[in-house]
Coordinates of C-alpha atoms in Angstrom, one line a residue:
Chain A
D832 CA 0.1 -0.2 0.3
T833 CA 1.7 3.3 -1.4
G834 CA -0.7 5.5 -0.5
V835 CA -2.4 7.6 -3.0
S836 CA -0.7 9.2 -5.2
Q837 CA -1.5 12.2 -7.7
N838 CA 0.7 12.8 -11.0
P839 CA 1.8 15.7 -12.1
R840 CA 2.5 17.2 -8.8
H841 CA 3.3 20.7 -10.7
K842 CA 1.3 22.3 -13.6
I843 CA 1.6 25.8 -15.0
T844 CA -0.4 26.6 -17.8
K845 CA -1.4 29.3 -20.3
R846 CA -5.1 30.3 -20.2
G847 CA -7.1 28.3 -22.7
Q848 CA -5.0 25.4 -22.8
N849 CA -6.4 22.2 -21.4
V850 CA -4.9 20.2 -18.8
T851 CA -5.3 16.9 -17.1
F852 CA -4.8 15.2 -13.5
R853 CA -4.1 12.0 -12.7
C854 CA -4.8 10.2 -9.2
D855 CA -4.1 6.5 -8.3
P856 CA -6.1 5.9 -4.9
I857 CA -5.3 2.7 -2.8
S858 CA -6.1 0.0 -4.8
E859 CA -8.8 -1.6 -2.7
H860 CA -10.8 1.7 -2.1
N861 CA -13.9 2.2 -4.1
R862 CA -14.3 5.9 -3.6
L863 CA -12.5 8.4 -5.3
Y864 CA -13.6 12.4 -4.2
W865 CA -11.6 15.3 -6.1
Y866 CA -11.6 18.4 -4.1
R867 CA -10.2 22.1 -5.4
Q868 CA -7.9 23.9 -2.5
T869 CA -7.8 27.5 -3.1
L870 CA -5.3 29.4 -1.2
G871 CA -5.1 29.4 2.9
Q872 CA -8.6 27.5 2.6
G873 CA -10.1 24.5 3.0
P874 CA -11.0 22.0 0.1
E875 CA -14.0 21.8 -1.7
F876 CA -15.8 19.3 -2.7
L877 CA -15.7 18.6 -7.0
T878 CA -16.9 15.4 -7.7
Y879 CA -17.3 11.4 -6.3
F880 CA -16.8 8.1 -7.8
Q881 CA -18.4 4.8 -6.3
N882 CA -15.9 2.7 -8.6
E883 CA -16.5 3.3 -11.7
A884 CA -19.2 5.9 -11.5
Q885 CA -20.1 9.1 -10.6
L886 CA -22.4 9.6 -8.2
E887 CA -22.6 13.4 -8.1
K888 CA -20.7 16.3 -9.1
S889 CA -20.5 19.9 -7.2
R890 CA -21.9 22.5 -9.0
L891 CA -18.1 24.2 -9.0
L892 CA -17.7 21.7 -11.1
S893 CA -18.5 23.9 -14.7
D894 CA -18.7 21.8 -17.6
R895 CA -14.7 22.6 -18.9
F896 CA -14.1 20.4 -16.3
S897 CA -14.8 16.3 -16.5
A898 CA -14.1 13.1 -14.3
E899 CA -13.4 9.4 -15.6
R900 CA -12.7 6.4 -13.3
P901 CA -12.4 3.9 -15.5
K902 CA -12.9 0.7 -14.6
G903 CA -12.8 1.5 -10.9
S904 CA -9.1 2.3 -10.6
F905 CA -7.0 5.6 -11.9
S906 CA -9.1 9.1 -11.7
T907 CA -8.6 11.9 -14.5
L908 CA -9.7 15.2 -14.0
E909 CA -9.2 16.8 -17.2
I910 CA -10.1 20.9 -17.3
Q911 CA -10.8 22.6 -20.9
R912 CA -10.1 25.8 -22.0
T913 CA -8.2 26.7 -18.3
E914 CA -8.9 30.0 -16.9
Q915 CA -6.7 31.7 -14.5
G916 CA -9.2 31.3 -11.9
D917 CA -8.7 27.5 -12.2
S918 CA -5.9 27.9 -10.6
A919 CA -5.9 26.0 -7.1
M920 CA -4.6 22.8 -5.7
Y921 CA -6.7 19.5 -6.8
L922 CA -6.8 16.8 -4.2
C923 CA -7.3 13.1 -4.3
A924 CA -8.9 11.4 -1.8
S925 CA -10.4 7.6 -1.5
S926 CA -12.2 5.8 1.1
L927 CA -13.0 2.1 1.8
L928 CA -16.7 3.2 2.6
A929 CA -18.5 6.2 2.4
A930 CA -17.6 6.5 6.3
E931 CA -14.4 5.5 6.2
T932 CA -11.4 7.6 6.4
Q933 CA -10.6 9.6 3.0
Y934 CA -7.2 9.8 2.5
F935 CA -5.9 12.4 0.3
G936 CA -3.0 12.3 -2.2
P937 CA -0.4 15.3 -2.6
G938 CA -2.2 17.1 -4.7
T939 CA -1.5 18.8 -8.2
R940 CA -0.9 22.7 -8.2
L941 CA -2.3 24.3 -10.8
L942 CA -0.6 27.7 -12.2
V943 CA -2.8 29.2 -14.9
L944 CA -1.4 31.8 -16.7
Chain B
A979 CA -26.3 23.3 3.5
Q980 CA -24.2 22.6 5.7
T981 CA -21.4 24.9 6.7
V982 CA -18.2 24.5 8.8
T983 CA -16.7 28.0 10.0
Q984 CA -13.2 28.0 12.2
S985 CA -12.5 31.3 13.4
Q986 CA -9.2 31.6 14.5
P987 CA -7.5 31.7 11.1
E988 CA -3.8 31.8 12.8
M989 CA -3.0 30.4 16.6
S990 CA 0.7 29.7 18.2
V991 CA 1.6 27.9 20.8
Q992 CA 4.8 26.9 22.7
E993 CA 6.3 23.4 22.5
A994 CA 4.8 21.6 25.3
E995 CA 1.8 23.6 25.6
T996 CA -1.7 22.7 25.1
V997 CA -3.6 24.9 22.7
T998 CA -7.1 24.6 21.5
L999 CA -8.2 25.2 18.0
S1000 CA -12.3 25.8 17.5
C1001 CA -14.6 24.9 15.4
T1002 CA -19.0 25.5 15.0
Y1003 CA -20.9 23.5 12.6
D1004 CA -24.4 24.4 11.1
T1005 CA -26.9 21.2 10.2
S1006 CA -30.1 19.9 10.7
E1007 CA -29.0 16.4 10.7
N1008 CA -28.9 14.3 13.6
N1009 CA -26.5 12.0 12.2
Y1010 CA -22.9 12.5 11.0
Y1011 CA -19.2 12.3 11.4
L1012 CA -16.3 15.2 12.6
F1013 CA -13.5 15.1 11.2
W1014 CA -10.0 17.4 12.1
Y1015 CA -7.3 16.9 9.2
K1016 CA -3.8 18.3 9.4
Q1017 CA -1.7 19.6 6.5
P1018 CA 1.8 20.8 6.8
P1019 CA 3.5 22.5 4.8
S1020 CA 3.3 21.2 1.5
R1021 CA 2.4 17.9 2.3
Q1022 CA -0.6 16.2 2.3
M1023 CA -3.7 15.9 4.1
I1024 CA -3.7 13.2 6.9
L1025 CA -6.5 12.6 9.5
V1026 CA -6.0 13.8 12.9
I1027 CA -9.1 12.6 15.0
R1028 CA -12.8 11.6 13.9
Q1029 CA -16.1 11.5 15.9
E1030 CA -19.4 9.8 15.3
A1031 CA -22.2 12.3 16.7
Y1032 CA -24.3 9.6 18.2
K1033 CA -21.2 8.9 20.7
Q1034 CA -21.6 10.7 24.0
Q1035 CA -17.6 10.1 24.4
N1036 CA -15.2 12.3 23.4
A1037 CA -12.8 10.8 20.8
T1038 CA -9.1 11.2 21.7
E1039 CA -6.2 9.7 20.2
N1040 CA -2.6 9.9 21.8
R1041 CA -2.0 13.6 22.7
F1042 CA -5.2 14.6 20.4
S1043 CA -8.6 15.2 21.8
V1044 CA -12.1 16.8 21.1
N1045 CA -14.1 18.4 23.2
F1046 CA -17.6 17.9 21.1
Q1047 CA -21.0 19.5 22.2
K1048 CA -23.4 18.4 20.7
A1049 CA -26.1 20.7 21.0
A1050 CA -23.9 23.7 20.8
K1051 CA -22.2 22.2 17.1
S1052 CA -19.2 22.6 18.7
F1053 CA -15.8 20.6 17.6
S1054 CA -12.6 21.9 19.3
L1055 CA -9.8 20.2 19.2
K1056 CA -7.0 19.9 22.5
I1057 CA -3.9 19.4 21.8
S1058 CA -1.5 18.9 24.5
D1059 CA 2.3 18.4 24.7
S1060 CA 2.6 20.3 21.5
Q1061 CA 6.0 19.3 19.0
L1062 CA 7.5 21.5 16.5
G1063 CA 5.8 18.6 14.0
D1064 CA 2.4 20.0 15.1
T1065 CA 3.0 22.6 12.5
A1066 CA 0.4 23.1 10.1
M1067 CA -2.5 23.8 8.8
Y1068 CA -5.7 21.9 10.3
F1069 CA -8.7 21.9 9.1
C1070 CA -12.2 20.9 10.8
A1071 CA -14.9 19.0 8.6
F1072 CA -18.1 17.5 8.6
M1073 CA -19.3 14.5 7.1
K1074 CA -23.3 13.6 6.8
E1075 CA -24.5 10.0 7.7
G1076 CA -27.0 9.1 5.1
G1077 CA -27.3 5.5 5.8
S1078 CA -26.4 3.5 1.8
S1079 CA -27.0 7.3 0.3
N1080 CA -24.2 8.8 2.0
T1081 CA -22.2 10.3 -0.3
G1082 CA -18.8 10.4 2.0
K1083 CA -18.9 14.0 0.8
L1084 CA -16.6 16.0 3.5
I1085 CA -17.2 19.6 4.5
F1086 CA -14.4 21.5 5.6
G1087 CA -13.9 24.8 7.0
Q1088 CA -11.6 27.8 6.5
G1089 CA -8.3 26.0 8.4
T1090 CA -6.3 27.4 11.1
T1091 CA -2.8 27.8 11.1
L1092 CA -0.9 26.5 14.4
Q1093 CA 2.5 27.7 14.5
V1094 CA 4.5 25.5 17.4
K1095 CA 7.4 27.6 18.8
P1096 CA 10.8 26.2 20.4

């Protein structure tokens, strides 16, 4: 068990470009969550998966955002046509069950210039 | 909708002393979970302690304990014998307990930055 991993750790992009982040959860965990954290603030929920099914999306997740979890393993979060307001830390977490402890990855820090 | 409020943006404590971080929340739910997470500088978030709302007994984990006041909707974290490694941002978080429909979504407060001074 190597914990939750996220790649890349840092991403700098120009406004209007597309970016994709990857999250590898703890292997036996069914639940996978994406959160966004801006500087000095607490994380905000974006979306979650149970196995391969995406069951809830926050209103924060505009139509430029899409997330997938093929085969219930790793997950990707894509942001199309990035905007400066998308600059944030994107955190992934996984858990075995809904009420179980969520284990967080190190995050991907996105800077949109 | 649930909200979590941490009214202390920054706190400091001398090494070996005790410090209490405050958290209040608002919910109409009766069954839920409360958490304290720690986020050290440039490191990932880890769980410090959790409390089930149906349990009257306050949770403890080594030097960390909570004071859970359900009626007052208050959930403070006490750190005893503070260590330099406790320096971090601390987040209080709420999760609704919804049985089979539980999303597991965490709602976080704004965080409290704790500095432990030697």
